[in-house]
JSON list of C-alpha atoms in Angstrom, two decimals:
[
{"chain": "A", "resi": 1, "resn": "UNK", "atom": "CA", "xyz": [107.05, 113.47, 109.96]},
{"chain": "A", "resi": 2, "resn": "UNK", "atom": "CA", "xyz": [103.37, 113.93, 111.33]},
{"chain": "A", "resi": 3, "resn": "UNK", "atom": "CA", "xyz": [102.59, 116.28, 114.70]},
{"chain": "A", "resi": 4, "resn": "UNK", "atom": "CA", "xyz": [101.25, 113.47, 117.45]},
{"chain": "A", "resi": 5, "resn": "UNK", "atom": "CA", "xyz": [102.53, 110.90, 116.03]},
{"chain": "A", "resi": 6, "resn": "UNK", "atom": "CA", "xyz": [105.83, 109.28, 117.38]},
{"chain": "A", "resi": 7, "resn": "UNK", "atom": "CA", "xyz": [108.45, 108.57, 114.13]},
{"chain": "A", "resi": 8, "resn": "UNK", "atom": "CA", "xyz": [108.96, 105.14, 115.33]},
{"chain": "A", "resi": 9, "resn": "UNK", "atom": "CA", "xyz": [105.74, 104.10, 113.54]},
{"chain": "A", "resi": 10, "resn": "UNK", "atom": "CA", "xyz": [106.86, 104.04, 109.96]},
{"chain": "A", "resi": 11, "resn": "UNK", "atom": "CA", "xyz": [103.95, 104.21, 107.18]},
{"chain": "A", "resi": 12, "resn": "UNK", "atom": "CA", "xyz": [103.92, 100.25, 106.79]},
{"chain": "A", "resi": 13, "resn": "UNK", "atom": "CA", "xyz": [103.04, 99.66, 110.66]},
{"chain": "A", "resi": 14, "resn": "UNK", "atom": "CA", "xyz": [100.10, 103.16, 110.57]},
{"chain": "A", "resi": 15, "resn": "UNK", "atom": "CA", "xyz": [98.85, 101.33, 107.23]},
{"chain": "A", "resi": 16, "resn": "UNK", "atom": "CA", "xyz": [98.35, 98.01, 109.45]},
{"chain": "A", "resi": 17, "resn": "UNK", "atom": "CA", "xyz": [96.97, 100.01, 112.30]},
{"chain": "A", "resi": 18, "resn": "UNK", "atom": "CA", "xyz": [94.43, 101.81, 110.43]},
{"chain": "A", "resi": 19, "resn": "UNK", "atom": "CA", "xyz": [93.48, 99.00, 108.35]},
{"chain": "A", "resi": 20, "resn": "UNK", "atom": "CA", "xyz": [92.78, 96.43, 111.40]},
{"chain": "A", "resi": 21, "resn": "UNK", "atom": "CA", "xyz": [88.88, 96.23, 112.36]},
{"chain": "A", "resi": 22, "resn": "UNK", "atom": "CA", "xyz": [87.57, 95.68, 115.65]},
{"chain": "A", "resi": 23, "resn": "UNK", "atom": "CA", "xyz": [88.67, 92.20, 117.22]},
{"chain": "A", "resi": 24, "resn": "UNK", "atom": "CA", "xyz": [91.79, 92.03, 114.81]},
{"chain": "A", "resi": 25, "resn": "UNK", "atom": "CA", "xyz": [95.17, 91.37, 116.56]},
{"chain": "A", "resi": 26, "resn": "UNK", "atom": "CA", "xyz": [98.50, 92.30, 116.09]},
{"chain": "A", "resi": 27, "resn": "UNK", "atom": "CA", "xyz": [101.51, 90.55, 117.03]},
{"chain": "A", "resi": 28, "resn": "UNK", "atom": "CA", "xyz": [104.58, 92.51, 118.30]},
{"chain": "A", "resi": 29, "resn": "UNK", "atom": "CA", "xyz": [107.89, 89.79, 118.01]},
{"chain": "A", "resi": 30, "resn": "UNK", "atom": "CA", "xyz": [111.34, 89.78, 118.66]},
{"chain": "A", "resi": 31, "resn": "UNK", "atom": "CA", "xyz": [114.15, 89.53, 116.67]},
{"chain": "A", "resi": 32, "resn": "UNK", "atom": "CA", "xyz": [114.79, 85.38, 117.26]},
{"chain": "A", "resi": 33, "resn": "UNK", "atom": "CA", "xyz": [110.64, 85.10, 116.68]},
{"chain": "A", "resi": 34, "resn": "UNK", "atom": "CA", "xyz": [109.96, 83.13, 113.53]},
{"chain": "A", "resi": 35, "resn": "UNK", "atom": "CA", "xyz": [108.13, 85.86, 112.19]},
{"chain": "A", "resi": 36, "resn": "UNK", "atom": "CA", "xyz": [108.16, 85.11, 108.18]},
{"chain": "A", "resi": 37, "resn": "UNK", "atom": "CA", "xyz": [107.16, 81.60, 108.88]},
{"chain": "A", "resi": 38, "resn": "UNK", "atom": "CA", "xyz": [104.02, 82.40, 111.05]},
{"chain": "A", "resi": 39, "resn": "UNK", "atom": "CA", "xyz": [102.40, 85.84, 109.49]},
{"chain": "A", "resi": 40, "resn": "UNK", "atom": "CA", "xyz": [100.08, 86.51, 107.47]},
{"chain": "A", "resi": 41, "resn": "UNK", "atom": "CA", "xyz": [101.17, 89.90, 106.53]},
{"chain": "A", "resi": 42, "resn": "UNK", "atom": "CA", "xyz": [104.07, 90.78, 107.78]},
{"chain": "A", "resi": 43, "resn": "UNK", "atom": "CA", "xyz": [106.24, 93.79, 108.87]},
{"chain": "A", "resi": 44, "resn": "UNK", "atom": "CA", "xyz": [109.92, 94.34, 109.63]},
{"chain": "A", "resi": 45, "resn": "UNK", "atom": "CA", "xyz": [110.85, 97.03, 112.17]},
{"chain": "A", "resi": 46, "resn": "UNK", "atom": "CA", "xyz": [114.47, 96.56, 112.05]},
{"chain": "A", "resi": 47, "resn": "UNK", "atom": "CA", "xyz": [116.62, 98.86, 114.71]},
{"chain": "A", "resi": 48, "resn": "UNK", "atom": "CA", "xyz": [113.28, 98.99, 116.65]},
{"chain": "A", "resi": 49, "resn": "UNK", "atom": "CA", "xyz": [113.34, 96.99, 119.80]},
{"chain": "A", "resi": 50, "resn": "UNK", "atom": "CA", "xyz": [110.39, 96.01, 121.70]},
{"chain": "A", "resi": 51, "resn": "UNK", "atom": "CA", "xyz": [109.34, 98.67, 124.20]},
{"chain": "A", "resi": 52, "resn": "UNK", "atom": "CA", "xyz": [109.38, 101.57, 122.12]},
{"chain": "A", "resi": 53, "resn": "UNK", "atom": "CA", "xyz": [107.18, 100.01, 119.35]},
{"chain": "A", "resi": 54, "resn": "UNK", "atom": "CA", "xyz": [104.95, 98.79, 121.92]},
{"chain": "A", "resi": 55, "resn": "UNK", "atom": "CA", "xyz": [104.42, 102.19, 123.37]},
{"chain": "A", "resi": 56, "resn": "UNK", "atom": "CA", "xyz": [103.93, 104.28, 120.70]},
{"chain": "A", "resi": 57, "resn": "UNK", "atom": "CA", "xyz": [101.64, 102.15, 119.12]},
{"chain": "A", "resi": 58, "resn": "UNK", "atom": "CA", "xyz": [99.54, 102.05, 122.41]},
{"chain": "A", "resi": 59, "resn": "UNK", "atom": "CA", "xyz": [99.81, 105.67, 122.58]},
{"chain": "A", "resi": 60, "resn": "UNK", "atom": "CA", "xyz": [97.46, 105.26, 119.24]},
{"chain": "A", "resi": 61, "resn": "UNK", "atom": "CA", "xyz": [95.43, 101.96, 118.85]},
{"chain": "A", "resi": 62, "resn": "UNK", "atom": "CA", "xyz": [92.13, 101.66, 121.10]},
{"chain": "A", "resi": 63, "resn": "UNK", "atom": "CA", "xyz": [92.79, 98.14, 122.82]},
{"chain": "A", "resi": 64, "resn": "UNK", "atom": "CA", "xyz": [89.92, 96.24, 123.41]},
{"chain": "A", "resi": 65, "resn": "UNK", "atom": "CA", "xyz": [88.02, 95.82, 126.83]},
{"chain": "A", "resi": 66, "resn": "UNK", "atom": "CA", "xyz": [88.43, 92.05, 126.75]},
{"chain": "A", "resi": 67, "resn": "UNK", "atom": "CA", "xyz": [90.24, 90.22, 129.75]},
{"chain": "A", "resi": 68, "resn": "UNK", "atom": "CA", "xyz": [93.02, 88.99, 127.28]},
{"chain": "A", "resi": 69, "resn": "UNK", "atom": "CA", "xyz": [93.01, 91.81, 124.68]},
{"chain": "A", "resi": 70, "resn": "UNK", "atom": "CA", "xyz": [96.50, 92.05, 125.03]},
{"chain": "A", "resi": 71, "resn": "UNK", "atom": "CA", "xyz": [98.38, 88.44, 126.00]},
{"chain": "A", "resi": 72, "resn": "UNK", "atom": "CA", "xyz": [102.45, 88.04, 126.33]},
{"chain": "A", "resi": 73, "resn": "UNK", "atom": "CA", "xyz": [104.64, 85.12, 125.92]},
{"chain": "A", "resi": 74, "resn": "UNK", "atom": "CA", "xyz": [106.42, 83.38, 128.68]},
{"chain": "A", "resi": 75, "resn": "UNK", "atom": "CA", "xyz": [109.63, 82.20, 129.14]},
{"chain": "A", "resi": 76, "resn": "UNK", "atom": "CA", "xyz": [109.31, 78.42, 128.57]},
{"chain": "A", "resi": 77, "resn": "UNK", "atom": "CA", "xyz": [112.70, 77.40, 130.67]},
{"chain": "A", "resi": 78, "resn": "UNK", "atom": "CA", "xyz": [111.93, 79.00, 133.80]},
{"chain": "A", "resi": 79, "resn": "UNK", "atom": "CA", "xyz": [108.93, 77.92, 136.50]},
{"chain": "A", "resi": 80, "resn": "UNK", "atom": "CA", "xyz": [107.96, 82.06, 136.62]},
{"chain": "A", "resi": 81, "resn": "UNK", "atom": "CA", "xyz": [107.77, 81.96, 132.99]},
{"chain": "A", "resi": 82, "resn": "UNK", "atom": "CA", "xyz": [109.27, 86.06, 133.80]},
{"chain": "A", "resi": 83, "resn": "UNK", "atom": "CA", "xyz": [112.10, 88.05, 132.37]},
{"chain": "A", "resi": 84, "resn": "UNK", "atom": "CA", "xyz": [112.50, 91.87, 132.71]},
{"chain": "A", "resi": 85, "resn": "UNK", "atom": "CA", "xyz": [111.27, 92.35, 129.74]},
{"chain": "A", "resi": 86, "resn": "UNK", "atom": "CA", "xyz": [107.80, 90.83, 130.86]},
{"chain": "A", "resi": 87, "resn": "UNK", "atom": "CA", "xyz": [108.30, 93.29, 133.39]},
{"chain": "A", "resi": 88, "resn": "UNK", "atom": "CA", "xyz": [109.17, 95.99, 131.06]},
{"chain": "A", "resi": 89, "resn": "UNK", "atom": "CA", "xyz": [105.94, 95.05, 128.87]},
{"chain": "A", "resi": 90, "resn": "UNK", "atom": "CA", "xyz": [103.77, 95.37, 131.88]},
{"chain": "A", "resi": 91, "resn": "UNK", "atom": "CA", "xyz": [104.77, 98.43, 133.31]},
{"chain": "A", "resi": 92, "resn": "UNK", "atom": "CA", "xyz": [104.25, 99.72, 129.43]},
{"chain": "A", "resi": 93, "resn": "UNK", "atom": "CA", "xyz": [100.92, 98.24, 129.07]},
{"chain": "A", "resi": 94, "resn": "UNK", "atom": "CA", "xyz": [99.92, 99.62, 133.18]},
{"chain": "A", "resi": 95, "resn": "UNK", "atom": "CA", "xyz": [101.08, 103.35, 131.67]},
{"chain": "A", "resi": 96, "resn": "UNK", "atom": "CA", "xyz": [97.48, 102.99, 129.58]},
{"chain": "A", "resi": 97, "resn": "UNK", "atom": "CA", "xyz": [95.98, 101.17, 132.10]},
{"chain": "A", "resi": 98, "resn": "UNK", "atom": "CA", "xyz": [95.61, 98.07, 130.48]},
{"chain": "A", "resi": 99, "resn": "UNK", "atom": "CA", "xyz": [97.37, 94.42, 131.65]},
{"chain": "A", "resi": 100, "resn": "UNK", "atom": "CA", "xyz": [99.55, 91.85, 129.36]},
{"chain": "A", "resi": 101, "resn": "UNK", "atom": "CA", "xyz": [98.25, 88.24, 130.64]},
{"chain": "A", "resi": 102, "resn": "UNK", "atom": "CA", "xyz": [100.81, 85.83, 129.87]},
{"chain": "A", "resi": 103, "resn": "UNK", "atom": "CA", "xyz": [99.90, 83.06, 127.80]},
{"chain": "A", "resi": 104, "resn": "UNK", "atom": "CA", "xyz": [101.46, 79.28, 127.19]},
{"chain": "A", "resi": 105, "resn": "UNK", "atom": "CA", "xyz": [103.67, 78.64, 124.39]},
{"chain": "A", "resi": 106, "resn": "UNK", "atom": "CA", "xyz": [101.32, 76.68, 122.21]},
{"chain": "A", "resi": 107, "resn": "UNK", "atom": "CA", "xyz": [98.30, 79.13, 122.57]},
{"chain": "A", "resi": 108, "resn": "UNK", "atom": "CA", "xyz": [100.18, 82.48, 121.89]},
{"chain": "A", "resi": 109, "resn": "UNK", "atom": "CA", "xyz": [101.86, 80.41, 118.71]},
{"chain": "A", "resi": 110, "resn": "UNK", "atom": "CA", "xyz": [98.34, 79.82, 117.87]},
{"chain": "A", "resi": 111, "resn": "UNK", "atom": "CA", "xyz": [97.33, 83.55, 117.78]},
{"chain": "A", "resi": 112, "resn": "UNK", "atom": "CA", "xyz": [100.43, 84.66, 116.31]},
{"chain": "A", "resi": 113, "resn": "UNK", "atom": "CA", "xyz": [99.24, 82.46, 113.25]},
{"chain": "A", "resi": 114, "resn": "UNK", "atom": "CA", "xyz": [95.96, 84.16, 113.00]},
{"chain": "A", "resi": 115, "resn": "UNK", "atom": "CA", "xyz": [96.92, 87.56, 113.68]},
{"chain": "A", "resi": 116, "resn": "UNK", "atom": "CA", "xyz": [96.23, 90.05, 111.47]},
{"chain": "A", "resi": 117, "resn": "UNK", "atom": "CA", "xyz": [99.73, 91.11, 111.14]},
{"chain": "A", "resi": 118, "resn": "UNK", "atom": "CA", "xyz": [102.84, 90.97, 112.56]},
{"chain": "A", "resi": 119, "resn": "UNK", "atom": "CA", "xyz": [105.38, 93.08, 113.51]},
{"chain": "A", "resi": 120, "resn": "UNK", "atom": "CA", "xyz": [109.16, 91.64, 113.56]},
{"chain": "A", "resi": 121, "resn": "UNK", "atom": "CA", "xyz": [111.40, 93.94, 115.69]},
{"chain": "A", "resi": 122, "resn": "UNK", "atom": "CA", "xyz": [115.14, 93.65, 116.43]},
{"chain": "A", "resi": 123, "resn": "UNK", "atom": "CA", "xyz": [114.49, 93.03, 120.26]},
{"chain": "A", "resi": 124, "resn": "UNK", "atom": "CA", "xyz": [117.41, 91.00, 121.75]},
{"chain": "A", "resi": 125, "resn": "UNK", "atom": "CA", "xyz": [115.33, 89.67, 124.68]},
{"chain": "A", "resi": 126, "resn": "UNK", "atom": "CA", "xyz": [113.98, 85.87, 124.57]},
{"chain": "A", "resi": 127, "resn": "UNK", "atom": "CA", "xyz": [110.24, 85.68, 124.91]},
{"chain": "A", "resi": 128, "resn": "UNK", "atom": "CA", "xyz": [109.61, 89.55, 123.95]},
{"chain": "A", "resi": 129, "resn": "UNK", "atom": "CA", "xyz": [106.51, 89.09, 122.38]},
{"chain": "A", "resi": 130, "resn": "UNK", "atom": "CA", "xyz": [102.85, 90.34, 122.82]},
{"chain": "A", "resi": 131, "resn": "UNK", "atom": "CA", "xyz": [99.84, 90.11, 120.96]},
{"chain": "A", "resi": 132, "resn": "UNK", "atom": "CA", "xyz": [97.10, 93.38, 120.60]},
{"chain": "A", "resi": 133, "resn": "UNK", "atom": "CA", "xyz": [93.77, 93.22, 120.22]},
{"chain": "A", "resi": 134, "resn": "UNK", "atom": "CA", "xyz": [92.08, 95.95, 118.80]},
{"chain": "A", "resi": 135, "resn": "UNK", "atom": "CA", "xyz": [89.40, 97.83, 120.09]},
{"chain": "A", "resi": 136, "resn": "UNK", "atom": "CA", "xyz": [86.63, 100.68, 119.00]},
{"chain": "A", "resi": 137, "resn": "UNK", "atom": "CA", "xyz": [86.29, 104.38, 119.66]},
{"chain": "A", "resi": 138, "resn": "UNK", "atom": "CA", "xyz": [82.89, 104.97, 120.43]},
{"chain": "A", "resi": 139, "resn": "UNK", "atom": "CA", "xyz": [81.06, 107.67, 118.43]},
{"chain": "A", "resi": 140, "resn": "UNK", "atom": "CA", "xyz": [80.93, 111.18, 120.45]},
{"chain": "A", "resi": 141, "resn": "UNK", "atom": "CA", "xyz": [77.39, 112.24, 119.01]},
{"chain": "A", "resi": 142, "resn": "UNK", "atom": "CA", "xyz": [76.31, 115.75, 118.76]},
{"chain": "A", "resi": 143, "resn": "UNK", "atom": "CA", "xyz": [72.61, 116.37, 118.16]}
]
């Protein structure tokens, strides 16, 4: 256990965090995502659904200021392309002050492929996947 830092985020998924560079993404997926087929380097979170993951690793990764630093999927059978747990992943991503854009089937397949990593939860929900792109932390000089 670490002080700050919530338990959910198991030393595999901090290692990942802390290794990503500025511009590198990170997919969050559910548990019906084909996750093994599409990483690169890839991460089970098993028991962990969706929400939790996604806030405590916002609680810690700077997100970058880009318009689409963090994209969601959409739900391909319905005209909204919403679920409540689009809703659930924007209210999340609003808590930070940041917005999930959703993004077309083909394109967030795309990104998933060249993420840096991804992270396969249990999450029951269809469509409960987002993609975060990390920012910096600016230097705080003293002189």
């Amino acid at each position: 256990m670490l002080k700050k830092i919530n338990p959910i985020l198991g030393p595999d998924v901090l290692f990942i965090l802390r290794e990503m560079g500025h511009g590198d993404q990170i997919a969050l997926v559910d548990g019906n995502y084909p996750a093994s087929a599409h990483a690169t380097k890839l991460i089970r979170a098993d028991g962990i659904e969706l929400i939790p993951l996604l806030d405590a690793i916002l609680d810690i990764l700077p997100i970058d200021e880009g318009t689409d630093a963090i994209v969601r999927a959409i739900n391909v059978t319905k005209k909204s392309g919403t679920d409540p747990i689009h809703n659930a992943i924007e209210k999340t991503c609003k808590n930070y002050k940041l917005t999930a854009i959703p993004l077309d089937a083909d394109s967030f397949y795309k990104r998933v492929k060249n993420a840096f990593a991804v992270i396969a939860t249990t999450e029951r929900s269809l469509y409960a996947n987002v993609i975060l792109t990390k920012g910096v932390i600016f230097p705080t000089y003293v002189y």
